[in-house]
Amino acid sequence: MSRAQITIEELQAKTGEAVGVSQWRAVDQQRIDGFAELTEDPQWIHTDPARAAKESPFGTTIAHGFLSLSLLSAMAMDVLPTIEGQVMGINYGFDKVRFMNPVREGSKVRGTFTLLEVKQRSKSEWQLRHGVTVEIEGQDKPALIAEWLSLAIVPA
């Protein structure tokens, strides 16, 4: 999928606007188990469906909060434009992350992005702040909300 390219002026004009909504992504047990292995976090609430069905208040396994957060990169690729001439984007961090609702195994999630700020840091570096909500299909309460910072490198 080719991402849209816009000028920095066009991007700045979108400050305060919803930029887009990503496609749905399935959060199945295979994805949860793979994340548990990679992050060395095999807690039973994530990786033991039989025990989770009996002992968990959720009735099933749930995704790690950081798994839901890690999907933001793929979600962003679905909807966020790049700046004309941009040679790279860099994850700068988060000013706020709140895990609001557990993502049960078998759920689907998607991200909604709102451009909150565009700030020039140097001749070739722009800092972007996006408000992000990750919703769970069929649920009123989102999985998480965050303010995500990134840097766009655009040679002067």
Tab-separated table of N, CA and C in Angstrom:
chain	number	residue	atom	x	y	z
A	1	MET	N	0.843	-1.171	0.000
A	1	MET	CA	0.000	0.000	0.000
A	1	MET	C	0.892	1.238	0.000
A	2	SER	N	0.617	2.153	-0.882
A	2	SER	CA	1.384	3.389	-0.974
A	2	SER	C	0.750	4.451	-0.077
A	3	ARG	N	1.570	5.078	0.725
A	3	ARG	CA	1.066	6.105	1.637
A	3	ARG	C	0.988	7.438	0.908
A	4	ALA	N	-0.024	8.215	1.248
A	4	ALA	CA	-0.197	9.538	0.657
A	4	ALA	C	0.954	10.444	1.085
A	5	GLN	N	1.355	11.310	0.177
A	5	GLN	CA	2.374	12.306	0.499
A	5	GLN	C	1.740	13.684	0.423
A	6	ILE	N	2.071	14.522	1.428
A	6	ILE	CA	1.548	15.878	1.446
A	6	ILE	C	2.675	16.836	1.824
A	7	THR	N	2.465	18.101	1.545
A	7	THR	CA	3.464	19.106	1.920
A	7	THR	C	3.366	19.378	3.417
A	8	ILE	N	4.389	19.950	3.960
A	8	ILE	CA	4.374	20.298	5.383
A	8	ILE	C	3.272	21.309	5.661
A	9	GLU	N	3.028	22.212	4.719
A	9	GLU	CA	1.958	23.208	4.895
A	9	GLU	C	0.586	22.525	4.933
A	10	GLU	N	0.387	21.531	4.062
A	10	GLU	CA	-0.879	20.786	4.070
A	10	GLU	C	-1.045	20.015	5.388
A	11	LEU	N	0.054	19.458	5.864
A	11	LEU	CA	0.004	18.725	7.129
A	11	LEU	C	-0.343	19.670	8.282
A	12	GLN	N	0.323	20.820	8.342
A	12	GLN	CA	0.049	21.781	9.405
A	12	GLN	C	-1.412	22.231	9.398
A	13	ALA	N	-1.993	22.349	8.210
A	13	ALA	CA	-3.391	22.763	8.092
A	13	ALA	C	-4.354	21.706	8.661
A	14	LYS	N	-3.885	20.477	8.805
A	14	LYS	CA	-4.714	19.398	9.340
A	14	LYS	C	-4.641	19.276	10.864
A	15	THR	N	-3.893	20.160	11.516
A	15	THR	CA	-3.779	20.111	12.972
A	15	THR	C	-5.169	20.210	13.591
A	16	GLY	N	-5.444	19.289	14.504
A	16	GLY	CA	-6.747	19.234	15.156
A	16	GLY	C	-7.748	18.339	14.461
A	17	GLU	N	-7.392	17.818	13.298
A	17	GLU	CA	-8.313	16.984	12.524
A	17	GLU	C	-8.033	15.504	12.714
A	18	ALA	N	-9.109	14.722	12.581
A	18	ALA	CA	-8.952	13.267	12.513
A	18	ALA	C	-8.274	12.947	11.189
A	19	VAL	N	-7.190	12.204	11.247
A	19	VAL	CA	-6.420	11.887	10.044
A	19	VAL	C	-6.948	10.630	9.381
A	20	GLY	N	-7.323	9.638	10.173
A	20	GLY	CA	-7.839	8.415	9.585
A	20	GLY	C	-8.028	7.310	10.590
A	21	VAL	N	-8.650	6.237	10.092
A	21	VAL	CA	-8.933	5.049	10.883
A	21	VAL	C	-8.294	3.865	10.165
A	22	SER	N	-7.521	3.083	10.901
A	22	SER	CA	-6.818	1.943	10.305
A	22	SER	C	-7.783	0.795	10.014
A	23	GLN	N	-7.248	-0.209	9.343
A	23	GLN	CA	-8.005	-1.440	9.156
A	23	GLN	C	-8.062	-2.203	10.486
A	24	TRP	N	-8.997	-3.132	10.577
A	24	TRP	CA	-9.101	-3.994	11.758
A	24	TRP	C	-7.960	-5.001	11.744
A	25	ARG	N	-7.437	-5.312	12.921
A	25	ARG	CA	-6.395	-6.331	13.071
A	25	ARG	C	-6.849	-7.347	14.116
A	26	ALA	N	-6.744	-8.616	13.762
A	26	ALA	CA	-7.140	-9.696	14.657
A	26	ALA	C	-6.085	-9.901	15.743
A	27	VAL	N	-6.565	-10.114	16.945
A	27	VAL	CA	-5.691	-10.424	18.076
A	27	VAL	C	-6.062	-11.841	18.529
A	28	ASP	N	-5.407	-12.811	17.898
A	28	ASP	CA	-5.684	-14.212	18.203
A	28	ASP	C	-4.620	-14.780	19.140
A	29	GLN	N	-4.825	-16.010	19.580
A	29	GLN	CA	-3.899	-16.610	20.542
A	29	GLN	C	-2.499	-16.762	19.966
A	30	GLN	N	-2.387	-17.029	18.687
A	30	GLN	CA	-1.065	-17.156	18.068
A	30	GLN	C	-0.290	-15.839	18.174
A	31	ARG	N	-0.955	-14.726	17.920
A	31	ARG	CA	-0.301	-13.417	18.039
A	31	ARG	C	0.091	-13.144	19.493
A	32	ILE	N	-0.799	-13.441	20.422
A	32	ILE	CA	-0.520	-13.224	21.844
A	32	ILE	C	0.665	-14.078	22.290
A	33	ASP	N	0.653	-15.359	21.908
A	33	ASP	CA	1.751	-16.261	22.287
A	33	ASP	C	3.078	-15.808	21.695
A	34	GLY	N	3.061	-15.356	20.445
A	34	GLY	CA	4.288	-14.862	19.811
A	34	GLY	C	4.840	-13.646	20.536
A	35	PHE	N	3.955	-12.754	20.923
A	35	PHE	CA	4.383	-11.565	21.668
A	35	PHE	C	4.947	-11.965	23.033
A	36	ALA	N	4.290	-12.912	23.700
A	36	ALA	CA	4.758	-13.382	25.009
A	36	ALA	C	6.166	-13.962	24.896
A	37	GLU	N	6.399	-14.715	23.840
A	37	GLU	CA	7.727	-15.306	23.652
A	37	GLU	C	8.780	-14.231	23.386
A	38	LEU	N	8.468	-13.294	22.507
A	38	LEU	CA	9.427	-12.238	22.172
A	38	LEU	C	9.766	-11.341	23.349
A	39	THR	N	8.786	-11.079	24.192
A	39	THR	CA	8.995	-10.141	25.297
A	39	THR	C	9.295	-10.840	26.622
A	40	GLU	N	9.351	-12.166	26.572
A	40	GLU	CA	9.631	-12.967	27.775
A	40	GLU	C	8.620	-12.687	28.885
A	41	ASP	N	7.351	-12.591	28.485
A	41	ASP	CA	6.258	-12.339	29.427
A	41	ASP	C	5.171	-13.393	29.229
A	42	PRO	N	5.406	-14.616	29.747
A	42	PRO	CA	4.452	-15.707	29.530
A	42	PRO	C	3.374	-15.838	30.608
A	43	GLN	N	3.031	-14.748	31.275
A	43	GLN	CA	2.029	-14.822	32.349
A	43	GLN	C	0.786	-15.568	31.856
A	44	TRP	N	0.239	-16.423	32.697
A	44	TRP	CA	-0.858	-17.307	32.302
A	44	TRP	C	-2.085	-16.564	31.790
A	45	ILE	N	-2.322	-15.361	32.261
A	45	ILE	CA	-3.498	-14.614	31.812
A	45	ILE	C	-3.450	-14.330	30.303
A	46	HIS	N	-2.237	-14.418	29.753
A	46	HIS	CA	-2.042	-14.233	28.308
A	46	HIS	C	-1.911	-15.558	27.558
A	47	THR	N	-1.294	-16.543	28.185
A	47	THR	CA	-0.837	-17.720	27.421
A	47	THR	C	-1.493	-19.048	27.779
A	48	ASP	N	-2.351	-19.084	28.771
A	48	ASP	CA	-2.973	-20.351	29.176
A	48	ASP	C	-4.495	-20.248	29.066
A	49	PRO	N	-5.036	-20.558	27.874
A	49	PRO	CA	-6.484	-20.419	27.668
A	49	PRO	C	-7.338	-21.215	28.654
A	50	ALA	N	-6.922	-22.434	29.005
A	50	ALA	CA	-7.723	-23.248	29.923
A	50	ALA	C	-7.780	-22.605	31.310
A	51	ARG	N	-6.641	-22.190	31.810
A	51	ARG	CA	-6.608	-21.564	33.130
A	51	ARG	C	-7.348	-20.225	33.113
A	52	ALA	N	-7.148	-19.453	32.059
A	52	ALA	CA	-7.822	-18.153	31.953
A	52	ALA	C	-9.337	-18.319	31.921
A	53	ALA	N	-9.823	-19.357	31.252
A	53	ALA	CA	-11.264	-19.604	31.194
A	53	ALA	C	-11.829	-19.871	32.589
A	54	LYS	N	-11.030	-20.521	33.445
A	54	LYS	CA	-11.489	-20.869	34.797
A	54	LYS	C	-11.248	-19.768	35.826
A	55	GLU	N	-10.067	-19.119	35.743
A	55	GLU	CA	-9.637	-18.244	36.836
A	55	GLU	C	-9.640	-16.747	36.521
A	56	SER	N	-9.637	-16.402	35.257
A	56	SER	CA	-9.550	-14.985	34.882
A	56	SER	C	-10.931	-14.328	34.935
A	57	PRO	N	-11.006	-13.098	35.373
A	57	PRO	CA	-12.292	-12.390	35.347
A	57	PRO	C	-12.763	-12.102	33.915
A	58	PHE	N	-11.878	-12.291	32.930
A	58	PHE	CA	-12.223	-12.006	31.541
A	58	PHE	C	-12.764	-13.227	30.805
A	59	GLY	N	-12.631	-14.413	31.405
A	59	GLY	CA	-13.175	-15.631	30.810
A	59	GLY	C	-12.352	-16.201	29.674
A	60	THR	N	-11.253	-15.565	29.361
A	60	THR	CA	-10.373	-15.998	28.278
A	60	THR	C	-9.031	-15.313	28.466
A	61	THR	N	-8.085	-15.660	27.635
A	61	THR	CA	-6.813	-14.944	27.680
A	61	THR	C	-7.003	-13.535	27.126
A	62	ILE	N	-6.088	-12.657	27.519
A	62	ILE	CA	-6.111	-11.284	27.018
A	62	ILE	C	-4.738	-10.935	26.452
A	63	ALA	N	-4.733	-9.995	25.525
A	63	ALA	CA	-3.483	-9.504	24.946
A	63	ALA	C	-2.735	-8.668	25.968
A	64	HIS	N	-1.426	-8.703	25.884
A	64	HIS	CA	-0.602	-7.793	26.681
A	64	HIS	C	-0.964	-6.358	26.270
A	65	GLY	N	-0.972	-5.448	27.224
A	65	GLY	CA	-1.203	-4.045	26.869
A	65	GLY	C	-0.174	-3.560	25.859
A	66	PHE	N	1.079	-3.997	26.049
A	66	PHE	CA	2.125	-3.562	25.131
A	66	PHE	C	1.978	-4.184	23.744
A	67	LEU	N	1.294	-5.319	23.629
A	67	LEU	CA	0.986	-5.869	22.305
A	67	LEU	C	0.031	-4.917	21.590
A	68	SER	N	-1.003	-4.498	22.283
A	68	SER	CA	-1.952	-3.546	21.678
A	68	SER	C	-1.236	-2.267	21.271
A	69	LEU	N	-0.355	-1.784	22.135
A	69	LEU	CA	0.407	-0.573	21.840
A	69	LEU	C	1.328	-0.779	20.638
A	70	SER	N	1.949	-1.950	20.548
A	70	SER	CA	2.890	-2.207	19.454
A	70	SER	C	2.211	-2.233	18.086
A	71	LEU	N	0.924	-2.500	18.056
A	71	LEU	CA	0.199	-2.522	16.782
A	71	LEU	C	0.005	-1.127	16.189
A	72	LEU	N	0.300	-0.087	16.984
A	72	LEU	CA	0.141	1.278	16.478
A	72	LEU	C	0.994	1.533	15.233
A	73	SER	N	2.178	0.972	15.181
A	73	SER	CA	3.034	1.205	14.012
A	73	SER	C	2.357	0.729	12.736
A	74	ALA	N	1.819	-0.474	12.745
A	74	ALA	CA	1.127	-0.995	11.564
A	74	ALA	C	-0.133	-0.185	11.268
A	75	MET	N	-0.847	0.186	12.322
A	75	MET	CA	-2.061	0.989	12.128
A	75	MET	C	-1.726	2.339	11.504
A	76	ALA	N	-0.646	2.944	11.968
A	76	ALA	CA	-0.227	4.240	11.426
A	76	ALA	C	0.109	4.127	9.946
A	77	MET	N	0.741	3.038	9.565
A	77	MET	CA	1.095	2.850	8.153
A	77	MET	C	-0.148	2.799	7.261
A	78	ASP	N	-1.285	2.395	7.840
A	78	ASP	CA	-2.538	2.348	7.083
A	78	ASP	C	-3.039	3.741	6.717
A	79	VAL	N	-2.807	4.730	7.593
A	79	VAL	CA	-3.532	5.994	7.427
A	79	VAL	C	-2.710	7.273	7.443
A	80	LEU	N	-1.547	7.263	8.070
A	80	LEU	CA	-0.822	8.525	8.207
A	80	LEU	C	-0.036	8.850	6.941
A	81	PRO	N	-0.182	10.071	6.442
A	81	PRO	CA	0.573	10.464	5.256
A	81	PRO	C	2.034	10.740	5.613
A	82	THR	N	2.878	10.765	4.607
A	82	THR	CA	4.259	11.201	4.802
A	82	THR	C	4.399	12.591	4.200
A	83	ILE	N	5.396	13.303	4.661
A	83	ILE	CA	5.669	14.643	4.146
A	83	ILE	C	6.497	14.504	2.871
A	84	GLU	N	6.164	15.291	1.872
A	84	GLU	CA	6.937	15.248	0.628
A	84	GLU	C	8.415	15.417	0.935
A	85	GLY	N	9.240	14.523	0.395
A	85	GLY	CA	10.679	14.572	0.606
A	85	GLY	C	11.143	13.891	1.877
A	86	GLN	N	10.209	13.391	2.679
A	86	GLN	CA	10.578	12.745	3.941
A	86	GLN	C	11.440	11.517	3.664
A	87	VAL	N	12.576	11.436	4.357
A	87	VAL	CA	13.473	10.299	4.160
A	87	VAL	C	13.315	9.241	5.245
A	88	MET	N	12.774	9.632	6.398
A	88	MET	CA	12.495	8.644	7.442
A	88	MET	C	11.601	9.243	8.506
A	89	GLY	N	10.975	8.344	9.230
A	89	GLY	CA	10.207	8.711	10.408
A	89	GLY	C	10.798	7.984	11.595
A	90	ILE	N	10.790	8.629	12.738
A	90	ILE	CA	11.377	8.050	13.935
A	90	ILE	C	10.355	8.120	15.070
A	91	ASN	N	10.187	7.015	15.761
A	91	ASN	CA	9.340	6.975	16.941
A	91	ASN	C	10.039	7.768	18.037
A	92	TYR	N	9.409	8.809	18.538
A	92	TYR	CA	10.026	9.676	19.541
A	92	TYR	C	9.539	9.355	20.952
A	93	GLY	N	8.367	8.744	21.051
A	93	GLY	CA	7.877	8.350	22.364
A	93	GLY	C	6.417	8.692	22.581
A	94	PHE	N	6.014	8.649	23.824
A	94	PHE	CA	4.629	8.903	24.200
A	94	PHE	C	4.597	9.891	25.363
A	95	ASP	N	3.674	10.828	25.316
A	95	ASP	CA	3.445	11.692	26.458
A	95	ASP	C	2.367	11.113	27.357
A	96	LYS	N	1.542	10.240	26.801
A	96	LYS	CA	0.466	9.658	27.587
A	96	LYS	C	0.079	8.325	26.968
A	97	VAL	N	-0.049	7.317	27.799
A	97	VAL	CA	-0.606	6.030	27.382
A	97	VAL	C	-1.467	5.535	28.533
A	98	ARG	N	-2.687	5.169	28.214
A	98	ARG	CA	-3.581	4.593	29.212
A	98	ARG	C	-4.226	3.351	28.608
A	99	PHE	N	-4.102	2.231	29.328
A	99	PHE	CA	-4.751	0.982	28.920
A	99	PHE	C	-6.126	0.958	29.578
A	100	MET	N	-7.155	1.122	28.777
A	100	MET	CA	-8.501	1.339	29.291
A	100	MET	C	-9.350	0.068	29.409
A	101	ASN	N	-9.093	-0.908	28.541
A	101	ASN	CA	-9.960	-2.077	28.453
A	101	ASN	C	-9.127	-3.237	27.905
A	102	PRO	N	-9.156	-4.405	28.548
A	102	PRO	CA	-8.362	-5.522	28.044
A	102	PRO	C	-8.871	-6.008	26.683
A	103	VAL	N	-7.938	-6.437	25.862
A	103	VAL	CA	-8.278	-6.988	24.547
A	103	VAL	C	-8.326	-8.501	24.701
A	104	ARG	N	-9.524	-9.043	24.648
A	104	ARG	CA	-9.701	-10.485	24.791
A	104	ARG	C	-9.247	-11.200	23.521
A	105	GLU	N	-8.727	-12.402	23.704
A	105	GLU	CA	-8.313	-13.221	22.567
A	105	GLU	C	-9.495	-13.364	21.619
A	106	GLY	N	-9.205	-13.271	20.327
A	106	GLY	CA	-10.246	-13.379	19.307
A	106	GLY	C	-10.851	-12.039	18.912
A	107	SER	N	-10.459	-10.959	19.590
A	107	SER	CA	-10.980	-9.627	19.273
A	107	SER	C	-10.289	-9.051	18.046
A	108	LYS	N	-10.883	-7.989	17.528
A	108	LYS	CA	-10.255	-7.187	16.481
A	108	LYS	C	-10.104	-5.767	17.012
A	109	VAL	N	-8.989	-5.136	16.645
A	109	VAL	CA	-8.718	-3.761	17.073
A	109	VAL	C	-8.358	-2.900	15.864
A	110	ARG	N	-8.594	-1.603	16.014
A	110	ARG	CA	-8.170	-0.642	14.997
A	110	ARG	C	-7.867	0.685	15.667
A	111	GLY	N	-7.063	1.494	14.984
A	111	GLY	CA	-6.644	2.768	15.539
A	111	GLY	C	-7.248	3.951	14.813
A	112	THR	N	-7.628	4.960	15.587
A	112	THR	CA	-8.079	6.238	15.046
A	112	THR	C	-7.041	7.285	15.434
A	113	PHE	N	-6.575	8.048	14.453
A	113	PHE	CA	-5.491	9.004	14.653
A	113	PHE	C	-5.990	10.421	14.422
A	114	THR	N	-5.632	11.315	15.355
A	114	THR	CA	-5.926	12.733	15.230
A	114	THR	C	-4.606	13.490	15.339
A	115	LEU	N	-4.338	14.369	14.383
A	115	LEU	CA	-3.116	15.174	14.418
A	115	LEU	C	-3.305	16.304	15.423
A	116	LEU	N	-2.490	16.304	16.473
A	116	LEU	CA	-2.619	17.310	17.530
A	116	LEU	C	-1.639	18.468	17.383
A	117	GLU	N	-0.446	18.180	16.806
A	117	GLU	CA	0.576	19.219	16.749
A	117	GLU	C	1.616	18.878	15.693
A	118	VAL	N	2.096	19.917	15.009
A	118	VAL	CA	3.224	19.827	14.085
A	118	VAL	C	4.186	20.935	14.489
A	119	LYS	N	5.400	20.545	14.863
A	119	LYS	CA	6.342	21.530	15.382
A	119	LYS	C	7.703	21.319	14.716
A	120	GLN	N	8.259	22.373	14.169
A	120	GLN	CA	9.586	22.283	13.571
A	120	GLN	C	10.638	22.334	14.674
A	121	ARG	N	11.553	21.347	14.659
A	121	ARG	CA	12.622	21.281	15.665
A	121	ARG	C	13.953	21.762	15.110
A	122	SER	N	14.133	21.600	13.805
A	122	SER	CA	15.337	22.076	13.119
A	122	SER	C	14.979	22.221	11.648
A	123	LYS	N	15.952	22.589	10.824
A	123	LYS	CA	15.660	22.759	9.394
A	123	LYS	C	15.147	21.483	8.744
A	124	SER	N	15.565	20.326	9.269
A	124	SER	CA	15.189	19.066	8.631
A	124	SER	C	14.347	18.151	9.515
A	125	GLU	N	13.927	18.627	10.664
A	125	GLU	CA	13.246	17.744	11.614
A	125	GLU	C	11.930	18.360	12.089
A	126	TRP	N	10.854	17.598	11.926
A	126	TRP	CA	9.520	18.005	12.357
A	126	TRP	C	8.995	17.020	13.382
A	127	GLN	N	8.495	17.535	14.499
A	127	GLN	CA	7.899	16.679	15.522
A	127	GLN	C	6.385	16.693	15.344
A	128	LEU	N	5.811	15.493	15.280
A	128	LEU	CA	4.372	15.332	15.130
A	128	LEU	C	3.808	14.704	16.403
A	129	ARG	N	2.661	15.183	16.820
A	129	ARG	CA	1.953	14.602	17.971
A	129	ARG	C	0.586	14.152	17.469
A	130	HIS	N	0.309	12.877	17.687
A	130	HIS	CA	-0.994	12.328	17.313
A	130	HIS	C	-1.709	11.814	18.549
A	131	GLY	N	-2.980	12.109	18.635
A	131	GLY	CA	-3.843	11.449	19.600
A	131	GLY	C	-4.302	10.157	18.949
A	132	VAL	N	-4.219	9.063	19.681
A	132	VAL	CA	-4.580	7.763	19.132
A	132	VAL	C	-5.543	7.071	20.082
A	133	THR	N	-6.577	6.500	19.506
A	133	THR	CA	-7.502	5.653	20.240
A	133	THR	C	-7.526	4.302	19.557
A	134	VAL	N	-7.286	3.243	20.309
A	134	VAL	CA	-7.401	1.890	19.766
A	134	VAL	C	-8.712	1.320	20.279
A	135	GLU	N	-9.630	1.108	19.348
A	135	GLU	CA	-10.932	0.584	19.723
A	135	GLU	C	-10.965	-0.927	19.518
A	136	ILE	N	-11.848	-1.557	20.254
A	136	ILE	CA	-12.074	-2.993	20.164
A	136	ILE	C	-13.428	-3.183	19.481
A	137	GLU	N	-13.460	-3.973	18.442
A	137	GLU	CA	-14.704	-4.196	17.711
A	137	GLU	C	-15.804	-4.675	18.664
A	138	GLY	N	-16.951	-3.977	18.618
A	138	GLY	CA	-18.100	-4.359	19.428
A	138	GLY	C	-18.074	-3.872	20.866
A	139	GLN	N	-17.061	-3.096	21.246
A	139	GLN	CA	-16.938	-2.593	22.617
A	139	GLN	C	-17.067	-1.067	22.618
A	140	ASP	N	-17.706	-0.532	23.643
A	140	ASP	CA	-17.819	0.918	23.767
A	140	ASP	C	-16.525	1.545	24.287
A	141	LYS	N	-15.864	0.856	25.195
A	141	LYS	CA	-14.649	1.383	25.828
A	141	LYS	C	-13.423	0.967	25.007
A	142	PRO	N	-12.541	1.913	24.689
A	142	PRO	CA	-11.367	1.573	23.875
A	142	PRO	C	-10.353	0.733	24.645
A	143	ALA	N	-9.487	0.060	23.897
A	143	ALA	CA	-8.392	-0.703	24.498
A	143	ALA	C	-7.389	0.243	25.127
A	144	LEU	N	-7.083	1.321	24.404
A	144	LEU	CA	-6.108	2.277	24.917
A	144	LEU	C	-6.290	3.624	24.258
A	145	ILE	N	-5.772	4.638	24.942
A	145	ILE	CA	-5.651	5.976	24.380
A	145	ILE	C	-4.206	6.411	24.604
A	146	ALA	N	-3.700	7.212	23.673
A	146	ALA	CA	-2.303	7.631	23.784
A	146	ALA	C	-2.080	8.942	23.056
A	147	GLU	N	-1.020	9.620	23.453
A	147	GLU	CA	-0.474	10.743	22.681
A	147	GLU	C	0.907	10.295	22.230
A	148	TRP	N	1.044	10.143	20.925
A	148	TRP	CA	2.230	9.540	20.328
A	148	TRP	C	3.044	10.617	19.625
A	149	LEU	N	4.322	10.657	19.908
A	149	LEU	CA	5.240	11.616	19.280
A	149	LEU	C	6.114	10.905	18.263
A	150	SER	N	6.299	11.534	17.127
A	150	SER	CA	7.211	11.007	16.109
A	150	SER	C	7.975	12.160	15.483
A	151	LEU	N	9.076	11.829	14.864
A	151	LEU	CA	9.875	12.816	14.147
A	151	LEU	C	9.878	12.470	12.678
A	152	ALA	N	9.655	13.459	11.851
A	152	ALA	CA	9.756	13.305	10.404
A	152	ALA	C	11.030	14.024	9.963
A	153	ILE	N	11.888	13.294	9.268
A	153	ILE	CA	13.150	13.874	8.784
A	153	ILE	C	12.963	14.228	7.312
A	154	VAL	N	13.049	15.524	7.039
A	154	VAL	CA	12.844	16.054	5.693
A	154	VAL	C	14.042	16.970	5.388
A	155	PRO	N	14.970	16.506	4.544
A	155	PRO	CA	16.143	17.352	4.272
A	155	PRO	C	15.767	18.760	3.826
A	156	ALA	N	16.475	19.741	4.373
A	156	ALA	CA	16.195	21.154	4.070
A	156	ALA	C	16.614	21.492	2.645
